[in-house]
Short mmCIF file of C-alpha atoms in Angstrom, two decimals:
data_model
loop_
_atom_site.label_atom_id
_atom_site.label_comp_id
_atom_site.label_asym_id
_atom_site.label_seq_id
_atom_site.Cartn_x
_atom_site.Cartn_y
_atom_site.Cartn_z
CA MET A 1 -34.45 91.73 39.73
CA LEU A 2 -34.57 93.30 36.28
CA LEU A 3 -37.69 91.90 34.64
CA SER A 4 -40.98 90.28 35.57
CA ILE A 5 -42.71 88.63 32.61
CA ILE A 6 -46.47 88.33 33.11
CA VAL A 7 -48.37 85.78 31.03
CA LEU A 8 -52.13 85.25 31.20
CA ASN A 9 -53.57 81.80 30.49
CA TYR A 10 -57.16 80.86 29.78
CA LYS A 11 -57.84 77.29 28.68
CA ARG A 12 -54.74 77.17 26.47
CA SER A 13 -52.02 75.62 28.57
CA ASP A 14 -50.45 74.27 25.37
CA LEU A 15 -49.79 77.80 24.13
CA THR A 16 -48.58 78.97 27.53
CA ILE A 17 -46.17 76.04 27.88
CA ASN A 18 -44.74 76.72 24.41
CA CYS A 19 -44.31 80.39 25.32
CA ILE A 20 -42.51 79.51 28.57
CA ASN A 21 -40.22 77.05 26.79
CA SER A 22 -39.29 79.68 24.19
CA LEU A 23 -38.41 82.14 26.96
CA PHE A 24 -36.14 79.64 28.69
CA GLU A 25 -34.50 78.71 25.40
CA TYR A 26 -33.15 82.24 25.06
CA PHE A 27 -33.01 83.47 28.66
CA GLY A 28 -32.12 80.43 30.74
CA LYS A 29 -29.09 82.18 32.23
CA GLU A 30 -31.12 85.25 33.16
CA PHE A 31 -33.64 83.07 35.04
CA ASP A 32 -30.84 81.11 36.76
CA LYS A 33 -29.16 84.35 37.87
CA ASN A 34 -32.42 85.69 39.30
CA LEU A 35 -32.55 88.54 36.78
CA PHE A 36 -35.82 87.44 35.14
CA GLU A 37 -38.97 85.85 36.50
CA ILE A 38 -42.27 84.68 35.00
CA ILE A 39 -45.65 85.07 36.64
CA VAL A 40 -48.32 82.95 34.97
CA VAL A 41 -51.92 83.84 35.77
CA ASP A 42 -54.52 81.16 35.09
CA ASN A 43 -57.82 83.01 34.75
CA ALA A 44 -60.10 80.28 36.13
CA SER A 45 -59.69 77.98 33.12
CA LYS A 46 -61.56 75.24 35.02
CA ASP A 47 -59.66 72.60 33.10
CA GLU A 48 -56.23 71.11 33.72
CA SER A 49 -54.34 74.22 32.58
CA ALA A 50 -52.71 75.06 35.90
CA LEU A 51 -51.85 71.40 36.50
CA ASN A 52 -50.29 71.05 33.04
CA ILE A 53 -48.24 74.22 33.43
CA ASN A 54 -47.01 73.26 36.90
CA MET A 55 -46.08 69.78 35.67
CA GLU A 56 -44.03 71.30 32.82
CA ILE A 57 -42.23 73.61 35.24
CA LYS A 58 -41.47 70.74 37.62
CA MET A 59 -40.35 68.38 34.86
CA LYS A 60 -38.05 70.97 33.24
CA LYS A 61 -36.95 72.31 36.66
CA PHE A 62 -37.57 75.88 35.55
CA PRO A 63 -36.61 78.42 38.24
CA ASN A 64 -38.31 81.73 39.00
CA ILE A 65 -41.83 80.89 37.82
CA ILE A 66 -44.94 81.59 39.86
CA VAL A 67 -48.30 80.15 38.79
CA LYS A 68 -51.24 82.09 40.20
CA GLU A 69 -54.69 80.49 39.93
CA ASN A 70 -57.67 82.83 39.95
CA LYS A 71 -61.02 81.50 41.14
CA GLU A 72 -62.90 83.47 38.47
CA ASN A 73 -62.15 84.84 35.02
CA LEU A 74 -61.17 88.40 35.84
CA GLY A 75 -60.43 89.49 32.29
CA PHE A 76 -57.04 90.65 31.04
CA GLY A 77 -56.58 93.87 33.00
CA LYS A 78 -57.62 92.66 36.43
CA GLY A 79 -55.84 89.35 35.94
CA VAL A 80 -52.46 90.90 35.13
CA ASN A 81 -52.90 93.67 37.70
CA GLU A 82 -53.07 91.02 40.40
CA ALA A 83 -49.92 89.40 39.01
CA ALA A 84 -48.08 92.73 38.89
CA LYS A 85 -48.56 93.10 42.66
CA LYS A 86 -46.38 90.01 43.13
CA ALA A 87 -43.72 91.13 40.63
CA LYS A 88 -40.18 91.80 41.83
CA GLY A 89 -38.73 93.24 38.62
CA GLU A 90 -37.93 96.87 37.96
CA LEU A 91 -39.63 96.35 34.62
CA LEU A 92 -42.81 94.48 33.76
CA LEU A 93 -43.33 92.71 30.45
CA PHE A 94 -46.89 91.79 29.52
CA LEU A 95 -46.59 88.96 27.02
CA ASN A 96 -49.42 87.10 25.30
CA ASN A 97 -49.40 83.37 25.93
CA ASP A 98 -49.82 82.75 22.18
CA THR A 99 -46.36 84.16 21.43
CA LEU A 100 -43.03 82.49 20.78
CA ILE A 101 -39.67 84.16 21.43
CA HIS A 102 -37.19 83.77 18.58
CA ASP A 103 -34.24 85.95 19.65
CA LYS A 104 -32.74 87.99 22.51
CA GLY A 105 -34.88 91.01 21.68
CA VAL A 106 -36.57 91.09 25.07
CA GLN A 107 -33.17 91.51 26.71
CA ARG A 108 -32.31 94.31 24.26
CA MET A 109 -35.56 96.02 25.25
CA VAL A 110 -34.54 95.77 28.92
CA PHE A 111 -31.13 97.34 28.21
CA PHE A 112 -32.76 100.05 26.11
CA MET A 113 -35.12 100.93 28.96
CA LYS A 114 -32.20 100.98 31.40
CA ASP A 115 -30.34 103.42 29.13
CA HIS A 116 -33.32 105.67 28.39
CA HIS A 117 -35.01 106.73 31.61
CA GLU A 118 -37.28 109.14 29.75
CA ILE A 119 -39.21 106.17 28.30
CA ALA A 120 -41.98 104.73 30.47
CA ILE A 121 -43.52 102.18 28.09
CA LEU A 122 -41.82 100.22 25.32
CA GLY A 123 -43.64 98.03 22.82
CA GLY A 124 -42.08 95.43 20.56
CA LYS A 125 -42.76 94.20 17.03
CA LEU A 126 -44.98 91.14 16.68
CA THR A 127 -44.95 88.97 13.57
CA ASN A 128 -47.35 86.42 12.12
CA ILE A 129 -46.47 82.75 11.76
CA ASP A 130 -45.63 83.34 8.08
CA GLY A 131 -43.13 86.07 9.02
CA THR A 132 -45.24 89.07 8.01
CA GLU A 133 -45.54 91.90 10.50
CA GLN A 134 -48.56 92.43 12.71
CA PRO A 135 -49.55 96.02 13.50
CA SER A 136 -48.02 96.45 16.94
CA VAL A 137 -48.68 100.16 17.49
CA GLY A 138 -51.71 102.38 17.04
CA LYS A 139 -53.03 105.91 17.18
CA PHE A 140 -55.28 107.03 19.98
CA TYR A 141 -58.96 106.49 19.20
CA ASP A 142 -60.10 109.98 18.32
CA LEU A 143 -63.25 110.18 16.19
CA LYS A 144 -61.33 110.11 12.92
CA ASN A 145 -59.40 107.00 13.91
CA VAL A 146 -62.52 105.23 15.20
CA LEU A 147 -64.18 105.90 11.84
CA LEU A 148 -61.13 104.57 9.98
CA LEU A 149 -61.08 101.53 12.26
CA MET A 150 -64.75 100.82 11.53
CA LEU A 151 -64.00 101.08 7.81
CA GLY A 152 -61.28 98.45 8.18
CA MET A 153 -58.47 100.84 7.30
CA GLN A 154 -56.13 99.28 9.89
CA ARG A 155 -55.60 96.47 7.38
CA PHE A 156 -53.94 98.98 5.07
CA GLY A 157 -51.69 100.57 7.70
CA VAL A 158 -53.75 103.76 7.95
CA THR A 159 -54.40 103.62 11.72
CA ASP A 160 -51.88 100.96 12.81
CA ARG A 161 -48.42 100.91 11.32
CA ASN A 162 -45.09 99.63 12.63
CA PRO A 163 -42.27 102.16 12.44
CA LYS A 164 -39.02 100.83 10.96
CA GLN A 165 -36.93 102.52 13.64
CA ILE A 166 -37.24 103.17 17.37
CA LYS A 167 -39.87 105.87 17.59
CA GLU A 168 -42.27 107.56 20.00
CA VAL A 169 -45.85 106.43 19.38
CA ASP A 170 -49.34 106.88 20.82
CA TRP A 171 -49.79 103.33 22.09
CA VAL A 172 -48.39 99.83 21.79
CA LYS A 173 -50.16 96.48 21.81
CA GLY A 174 -50.47 94.71 25.14
CA GLY A 175 -49.31 91.44 23.60
CA LEU A 176 -45.71 92.65 24.00
CA MET A 177 -45.62 95.66 26.31
CA MET A 178 -42.79 96.57 28.67
CA ILE A 179 -43.41 99.19 31.35
CA ARG A 180 -41.57 100.47 34.39
CA ARG A 181 -43.13 98.96 37.49
CA ASN A 182 -43.20 102.29 39.33
CA VAL A 183 -45.03 103.90 36.39
CA PHE A 184 -47.51 101.02 36.25
CA GLU A 185 -48.20 101.50 39.95
CA LYS A 186 -48.64 105.27 39.55
CA LEU A 187 -51.19 104.63 36.81
CA ASN A 188 -52.98 102.04 39.00
CA GLY A 189 -52.39 99.47 36.28
CA PHE A 190 -54.84 98.52 33.56
CA ASP A 191 -58.42 99.73 33.91
CA GLU A 192 -60.20 96.72 35.37
CA LYS A 193 -63.57 97.78 33.94
CA ILE A 194 -62.27 96.81 30.49
CA PHE A 195 -62.52 93.03 30.29
CA MET A 196 -60.25 92.61 27.27
CA TYR A 197 -59.07 94.61 24.21
CA THR A 198 -58.56 98.43 24.11
CA ASP A 199 -57.08 98.21 27.64
CA ASP A 200 -53.57 98.67 26.21
CA MET A 201 -54.61 101.79 24.31
CA GLU A 202 -56.40 103.18 27.37
CA LEU A 203 -53.38 102.60 29.61
CA CYS A 204 -51.05 104.38 27.17
CA PHE A 205 -53.58 107.23 26.88
CA ARG A 206 -53.53 107.77 30.64
CA ALA A 207 -49.74 107.50 30.62
CA ASN A 208 -49.56 110.18 27.95
CA LYS A 209 -51.89 112.47 29.93
CA SER A 210 -49.61 112.03 32.95
CA GLY A 211 -46.51 112.99 30.96
CA PHE A 212 -45.10 109.48 30.44
CA ARG A 213 -43.69 108.59 27.02
CA THR A 214 -44.35 105.47 24.96
CA PHE A 215 -41.94 104.13 22.33
CA PHE A 216 -41.84 101.28 19.82
CA TYR A 217 -38.86 98.92 19.52
CA PRO A 218 -38.63 97.01 16.20
CA ASP A 219 -35.41 95.01 16.80
CA ILE A 220 -37.08 91.89 18.17
CA SER A 221 -38.50 88.65 16.81
CA VAL A 222 -41.65 87.46 18.55
CA VAL A 223 -44.19 85.36 16.66
CA HIS A 224 -47.80 85.95 17.68
CA GLU A 225 -50.59 83.56 16.80
CA ASP A 226 -53.19 86.33 16.58
CA GLN A 227 -56.29 85.54 18.69
CA GLY A 228 -54.77 82.16 19.47
CA SER A 229 -56.42 82.17 22.87
CA SER A 230 -59.67 83.89 21.89
CA ASP A 231 -61.87 84.25 18.82
CA ARG A 232 -62.71 87.05 16.39
CA SER A 233 -66.35 87.38 17.44
CA PHE A 234 -65.30 87.77 21.09
CA ALA A 235 -62.74 90.39 20.02
CA ILE A 236 -65.23 92.47 18.01
CA VAL A 237 -67.79 92.55 20.83
CA ASN A 238 -65.20 93.59 23.40
CA ILE A 239 -63.59 96.18 21.12
CA TYR A 240 -67.02 97.80 20.74
CA LYS A 241 -67.50 97.79 24.50
CA GLY A 242 -63.97 99.09 25.07
CA ILE A 243 -64.29 102.02 22.65
CA LEU A 244 -67.59 103.08 24.21
CA TYR A 245 -66.14 102.85 27.71
CA PHE A 246 -63.06 104.83 26.64
CA TYR A 247 -65.23 107.65 25.27
CA LYS A 248 -67.48 107.68 28.31
CA LYS A 249 -64.44 107.91 30.59
CA HIS A 250 -62.19 110.30 28.67
CA LYS A 251 -64.27 112.27 26.15
CA SER A 252 -67.21 114.69 26.13
CA PRO A 253 -70.87 113.54 26.12
CA ALA A 254 -71.21 114.83 22.53
CA GLN A 255 -68.21 112.79 21.37
CA TYR A 256 -69.54 109.74 23.21
CA THR A 257 -72.90 110.06 21.43
CA LEU A 258 -71.22 110.46 18.05
CA VAL A 259 -68.91 107.46 18.46
CA LYS A 260 -71.87 105.39 19.62
CA LEU A 261 -73.63 106.34 16.36
CA ILE A 262 -70.56 105.37 14.30
CA LEU A 263 -70.39 101.96 15.98
CA TYR A 264 -74.13 101.42 15.57
CA VAL A 265 -74.10 102.25 11.84
CA LYS A 266 -71.15 99.93 11.20
CA ALA A 267 -72.90 97.13 13.09
CA LEU A 268 -76.18 97.73 11.26
CA VAL A 269 -74.45 97.49 7.88
CA ALA A 270 -72.79 94.23 8.94
CA ILE A 271 -76.09 92.81 10.22
CA ILE A 272 -77.92 93.68 6.99
CA PHE A 273 -75.13 92.23 4.86
CA GLY A 274 -75.06 89.10 7.01
CA SER A 275 -78.83 88.67 6.68
CA LEU A 276 -78.72 89.06 2.90
CA THR A 277 -75.85 86.60 2.47
CA GLY A 278 -76.91 84.13 5.15
CA ASN A 279 -73.81 84.84 7.21
CA LYS A 280 -74.97 84.00 10.74
CA TYR A 281 -71.55 84.88 12.17
CA LEU A 282 -71.92 88.52 11.10
CA THR A 283 -75.49 88.91 12.29
CA SER A 284 -74.96 87.28 15.68
CA THR A 285 -71.64 89.01 16.36
CA PHE A 286 -72.78 92.55 15.60
CA LYS A 287 -76.16 92.12 17.30
CA ARG A 288 -74.20 91.34 20.46
CA ALA A 289 -71.80 94.20 19.81
CA ILE A 290 -74.56 96.82 19.87
CA GLN A 291 -76.20 95.63 23.06
CA PHE A 292 -75.04 98.89 24.63
#
Protein backbone atom coordinates (compact mmCIF):
# COMPACT_ATOMS: atom_id res chain seq x y z
CA MET A 1 0.00 0.00 0.00
CA LEU A 2 1.23 3.47 -0.89
CA LEU A 3 -0.48 5.81 1.54
CA SER A 4 -2.18 5.74 4.93
CA ILE A 5 -4.19 8.89 5.65
CA ILE A 6 -4.64 9.51 9.37
CA VAL A 7 -7.47 11.78 10.49
CA LEU A 8 -8.18 12.70 14.11
CA ASN A 9 -11.75 13.44 15.20
CA TYR A 10 -12.94 15.09 18.38
CA LYS A 11 -16.63 15.95 18.62
CA ARG A 12 -16.79 17.12 14.99
CA SER A 13 -18.00 14.14 13.00
CA ASP A 14 -19.55 16.57 10.50
CA LEU A 15 -16.13 17.92 9.58
CA THR A 16 -14.58 14.45 9.48
CA ILE A 17 -17.33 13.09 7.23
CA ASN A 18 -16.91 16.02 4.82
CA CYS A 19 -13.15 15.42 4.77
CA ILE A 20 -13.62 11.71 4.02
CA ASN A 21 -16.12 12.45 1.24
CA SER A 22 -13.69 14.91 -0.37
CA LEU A 23 -10.94 12.28 -0.31
CA PHE A 24 -13.14 9.70 -2.01
CA GLU A 25 -14.29 12.23 -4.58
CA TYR A 26 -10.74 12.52 -5.89
CA PHE A 27 -9.17 9.20 -4.91
CA GLY A 28 -11.95 6.64 -5.20
CA LYS A 29 -9.92 4.50 -7.59
CA GLU A 30 -6.88 4.55 -5.31
CA PHE A 31 -9.00 3.29 -2.39
CA ASP A 32 -10.64 0.62 -4.58
CA LYS A 33 -7.24 -0.60 -5.77
CA ASN A 34 -5.94 -0.84 -2.19
CA LEU A 35 -3.35 1.89 -2.77
CA PHE A 36 -4.77 4.31 -0.18
CA GLU A 37 -6.39 3.79 3.20
CA ILE A 38 -7.87 6.08 5.86
CA ILE A 39 -7.51 5.58 9.59
CA VAL A 40 -9.91 7.74 11.58
CA VAL A 41 -9.15 8.15 15.27
CA ASP A 42 -12.01 9.29 17.48
CA ASN A 43 -10.38 10.80 20.56
CA ALA A 44 -13.08 9.89 23.10
CA SER A 45 -15.63 12.37 21.74
CA LYS A 46 -18.27 10.84 24.03
CA ASP A 47 -20.98 11.82 21.59
CA GLU A 48 -22.22 10.05 18.47
CA SER A 49 -19.13 10.89 16.39
CA ALA A 50 -17.90 7.34 15.86
CA LEU A 51 -21.44 6.13 15.15
CA ASN A 52 -22.03 8.90 12.60
CA ILE A 53 -18.74 8.26 10.84
CA ASN A 54 -19.30 4.49 10.70
CA MET A 55 -22.82 5.02 9.36
CA GLU A 56 -21.47 7.27 6.58
CA ILE A 57 -18.85 4.67 5.65
CA LYS A 58 -21.44 1.89 5.59
CA MET A 59 -23.99 3.93 3.63
CA LYS A 60 -21.44 5.04 1.00
CA LYS A 61 -19.73 1.61 1.02
CA PHE A 62 -16.32 3.22 1.35
CA PRO A 63 -13.49 0.65 1.31
CA ASN A 64 -10.22 0.79 3.24
CA ILE A 65 -11.35 2.87 6.21
CA ILE A 66 -10.62 1.95 9.81
CA VAL A 67 -12.33 3.82 12.65
CA LYS A 68 -10.43 3.57 15.92
CA GLU A 69 -12.23 4.68 19.09
CA ASN A 70 -10.06 5.80 21.99
CA LYS A 71 -11.44 5.54 25.51
CA GLU A 72 -9.84 8.84 26.54
CA ASN A 73 -8.76 12.03 24.81
CA LEU A 74 -5.09 11.33 24.20
CA GLY A 75 -4.31 14.59 22.45
CA PHE A 76 -3.09 14.88 18.86
CA GLY A 77 0.33 13.23 19.09
CA LYS A 78 -0.61 10.17 21.10
CA GLY A 79 -3.85 9.75 19.18
CA VAL A 80 -2.22 9.66 15.75
CA ASN A 81 0.76 7.65 17.01
CA GLU A 82 -1.63 4.86 17.93
CA ALA A 83 -3.21 5.07 14.47
CA ALA A 84 0.19 4.97 12.75
CA LYS A 85 0.89 1.59 14.36
CA LYS A 86 -2.03 0.17 12.36
CA ALA A 87 -1.01 1.85 9.09
CA LYS A 88 -0.04 -0.27 6.10
CA GLY A 89 1.17 2.49 3.78
CA GLU A 90 4.76 3.26 2.90
CA LEU A 91 3.84 6.88 3.49
CA LEU A 92 1.73 8.45 6.22
CA LEU A 93 -0.37 11.56 5.67
CA PHE A 94 -1.56 13.41 8.76
CA LEU A 95 -4.59 15.39 7.65
CA ASN A 96 -6.75 17.68 9.78
CA ASN A 97 -10.39 16.68 9.87
CA ASP A 98 -11.39 20.29 9.12
CA THR A 99 -9.88 20.12 5.63
CA LEU A 100 -11.42 19.56 2.22
CA ILE A 101 -9.52 18.11 -0.74
CA HIS A 102 -10.04 20.03 -3.98
CA ASP A 103 -7.62 18.37 -6.42
CA LYS A 104 -5.24 15.42 -6.93
CA GLY A 105 -2.43 17.17 -5.08
CA VAL A 106 -2.13 14.46 -2.43
CA GLN A 107 -1.37 11.94 -5.17
CA ARG A 108 1.23 14.30 -6.67
CA MET A 109 2.85 14.51 -3.24
CA VAL A 110 2.99 10.70 -3.10
CA PHE A 111 4.68 10.52 -6.53
CA PHE A 112 7.08 13.28 -5.55
CA MET A 113 8.11 11.37 -2.42
CA LYS A 114 8.53 8.20 -4.46
CA ASP A 115 10.84 10.04 -6.87
CA HIS A 116 12.86 11.88 -4.20
CA HIS A 117 14.13 9.44 -1.59
CA GLU A 118 16.22 12.14 0.06
CA ILE A 119 13.03 13.78 1.39
CA ALA A 120 11.65 12.40 4.66
CA ILE A 121 8.81 14.85 5.35
CA LEU A 122 6.70 16.77 2.84
CA GLY A 123 4.19 19.45 3.77
CA GLY A 124 1.48 20.85 1.54
CA LYS A 125 -0.12 24.27 1.09
CA LEU A 126 -3.30 24.95 3.03
CA THR A 127 -5.75 27.66 2.01
CA ASN A 128 -8.55 29.48 3.80
CA ILE A 129 -12.19 29.17 2.77
CA ASP A 130 -11.90 32.47 0.87
CA GLY A 131 -8.97 31.12 -1.17
CA THR A 132 -6.19 33.03 0.60
CA GLU A 133 -3.15 31.06 1.71
CA GLN A 134 -2.58 29.91 5.27
CA PRO A 135 1.01 29.84 6.52
CA SER A 136 1.83 26.17 6.12
CA VAL A 137 5.54 26.24 7.00
CA GLY A 138 7.54 27.80 9.80
CA LYS A 139 11.00 28.44 11.17
CA PHE A 140 12.26 26.57 14.20
CA TYR A 141 11.45 28.36 17.46
CA ASP A 142 14.78 29.90 18.35
CA LEU A 143 14.61 32.88 20.71
CA LYS A 144 14.34 35.40 17.89
CA ASN A 145 11.44 33.56 16.28
CA VAL A 146 9.64 33.08 19.60
CA LEU A 147 9.90 36.83 20.18
CA LEU A 148 8.57 37.55 16.68
CA LEU A 149 5.76 35.05 17.26
CA MET A 150 4.79 36.77 20.52
CA LEU A 151 4.73 40.10 18.68
CA GLY A 152 2.30 38.66 16.14
CA MET A 153 4.74 38.90 13.25
CA GLN A 154 3.56 35.58 11.78
CA ARG A 155 0.56 37.51 10.44
CA PHE A 156 2.93 39.46 8.22
CA GLY A 157 4.87 36.47 6.90
CA VAL A 158 7.96 37.17 9.02
CA THR A 159 8.14 33.79 10.78
CA ASP A 160 5.73 31.71 8.65
CA ARG A 161 5.72 32.09 4.89
CA ASN A 162 4.75 29.71 2.10
CA PRO A 163 7.40 29.32 -0.60
CA LYS A 164 6.11 29.61 -4.17
CA GLN A 165 8.15 26.62 -5.31
CA ILE A 166 9.13 23.24 -3.87
CA LYS A 167 11.70 24.10 -1.23
CA GLU A 168 13.47 22.71 1.82
CA VAL A 169 12.10 24.26 5.02
CA ASP A 170 12.50 23.98 8.79
CA TRP A 171 9.07 22.53 9.52
CA VAL A 172 5.63 22.04 8.02
CA LYS A 173 2.21 22.19 9.64
CA GLY A 174 0.74 18.94 10.91
CA GLY A 175 -2.59 19.71 9.26
CA LEU A 176 -1.16 18.38 5.98
CA MET A 177 2.06 16.48 6.66
CA MET A 178 3.34 13.49 4.70
CA ILE A 179 6.15 11.41 6.16
CA ARG A 180 7.81 8.11 5.36
CA ARG A 181 6.51 5.48 7.75
CA ASN A 182 10.00 4.11 8.45
CA VAL A 183 11.22 7.62 9.33
CA PHE A 184 8.21 8.19 11.60
CA GLU A 185 9.00 4.93 13.38
CA LYS A 186 12.70 5.84 13.76
CA LEU A 187 11.66 9.13 15.35
CA ASN A 188 9.19 7.32 17.66
CA GLY A 189 6.42 9.46 16.22
CA PHE A 190 5.09 12.66 17.71
CA ASP A 191 6.14 13.53 21.25
CA GLU A 192 3.18 12.37 23.32
CA LYS A 193 3.93 14.84 26.12
CA ILE A 194 2.71 17.62 23.81
CA PHE A 195 -1.08 17.49 23.91
CA MET A 196 -1.66 19.63 20.82
CA TYR A 197 0.10 22.38 18.81
CA THR A 198 3.92 22.73 18.38
CA ASP A 199 4.11 18.92 18.04
CA ASP A 200 4.62 19.27 14.27
CA MET A 201 7.49 21.71 14.75
CA GLU A 202 9.06 19.50 17.42
CA LEU A 203 8.86 16.40 15.21
CA CYS A 204 10.52 18.21 12.29
CA PHE A 205 13.19 19.54 14.67
CA ARG A 206 14.08 16.02 15.78
CA ALA A 207 14.01 14.87 12.16
CA ASN A 208 16.44 17.63 11.23
CA LYS A 209 18.77 16.69 14.11
CA SER A 210 18.74 13.10 12.84
CA GLY A 211 19.68 14.17 9.30
CA PHE A 212 16.21 13.87 7.72
CA ARG A 213 15.08 16.59 5.32
CA THR A 214 11.75 18.41 5.26
CA PHE A 215 10.30 20.04 2.13
CA PHE A 216 7.23 22.09 1.21
CA TYR A 217 5.03 21.24 -1.76
CA PRO A 218 2.82 24.11 -3.03
CA ASP A 219 1.07 22.37 -5.96
CA ILE A 220 -2.00 21.25 -4.03
CA SER A 221 -5.43 22.62 -3.16
CA VAL A 222 -6.61 21.79 0.34
CA VAL A 223 -9.01 24.12 2.15
CA HIS A 224 -8.53 24.30 5.90
CA GLU A 225 -11.13 25.72 8.24
CA ASP A 226 -8.53 26.99 10.71
CA GLN A 227 -9.29 25.84 14.29
CA GLY A 228 -12.49 24.29 13.00
CA SER A 229 -12.25 21.55 15.60
CA SER A 230 -10.80 23.64 18.45
CA ASP A 231 -10.85 27.25 19.62
CA ARG A 232 -8.34 30.10 19.75
CA SER A 233 -8.10 30.23 23.53
CA PHE A 234 -7.31 26.49 23.65
CA ALA A 235 -4.68 27.02 20.95
CA ILE A 236 -2.93 29.89 22.76
CA VAL A 237 -2.73 27.99 26.05
CA ASN A 238 -1.31 24.88 24.38
CA ILE A 239 1.13 26.84 22.22
CA TYR A 240 2.53 28.40 25.41
CA LYS A 241 2.85 24.97 27.00
CA GLY A 242 4.37 23.51 23.84
CA ILE A 243 7.04 26.21 23.48
CA LEU A 244 8.07 25.83 27.12
CA TYR A 245 8.24 22.06 26.80
CA PHE A 246 10.28 22.35 23.58
CA TYR A 247 12.84 24.60 25.29
CA LYS A 248 13.04 22.40 28.35
CA LYS A 249 13.64 19.35 26.16
CA HIS A 250 15.95 20.74 23.49
CA LYS A 251 17.57 23.96 24.75
CA SER A 252 19.81 25.11 27.59
CA PRO A 253 18.48 26.11 31.05
CA ALA A 254 19.41 29.74 30.32
CA GLN A 255 17.43 29.73 27.07
CA TYR A 256 14.50 28.07 28.82
CA THR A 257 14.47 30.79 31.49
CA LEU A 258 14.64 33.54 28.87
CA VAL A 259 11.82 32.14 26.73
CA LYS A 260 9.72 31.71 29.85
CA LEU A 261 10.25 35.43 30.57
CA ILE A 262 9.27 36.36 27.00
CA LEU A 263 6.04 34.36 27.27
CA TYR A 264 5.27 35.81 30.69
CA VAL A 265 5.75 39.43 29.55
CA LYS A 266 3.53 38.90 26.49
CA ALA A 267 0.83 37.34 28.67
CA LEU A 268 1.09 40.12 31.26
CA VAL A 269 0.63 42.79 28.58
CA ALA A 270 -2.43 40.94 27.24
CA ILE A 271 -3.90 40.56 30.74
CA ILE A 272 -3.43 44.26 31.53
CA PHE A 273 -4.93 45.29 28.19
CA GLY A 274 -7.83 42.90 28.71
CA SER A 275 -8.49 44.30 32.19
CA LEU A 276 -8.45 47.90 30.94
CA THR A 277 -10.79 47.18 28.03
CA GLY A 278 -13.05 44.70 29.79
CA ASN A 279 -11.98 41.89 27.48
CA LYS A 280 -12.55 38.80 29.64
CA TYR A 281 -11.36 36.52 26.84
CA LEU A 282 -7.85 38.02 26.94
CA THR A 283 -7.55 38.01 30.71
CA SER A 284 -8.83 34.46 31.21
CA THR A 285 -6.86 33.01 28.28
CA PHE A 286 -3.48 34.44 29.22
CA LYS A 287 -3.93 33.80 32.94
CA ARG A 288 -4.31 30.13 32.02
CA ALA A 289 -1.39 30.33 29.59
CA ILE A 290 1.07 31.37 32.30
CA GLN A 291 0.11 28.71 34.81
CA PHE A 292 3.55 27.22 34.25
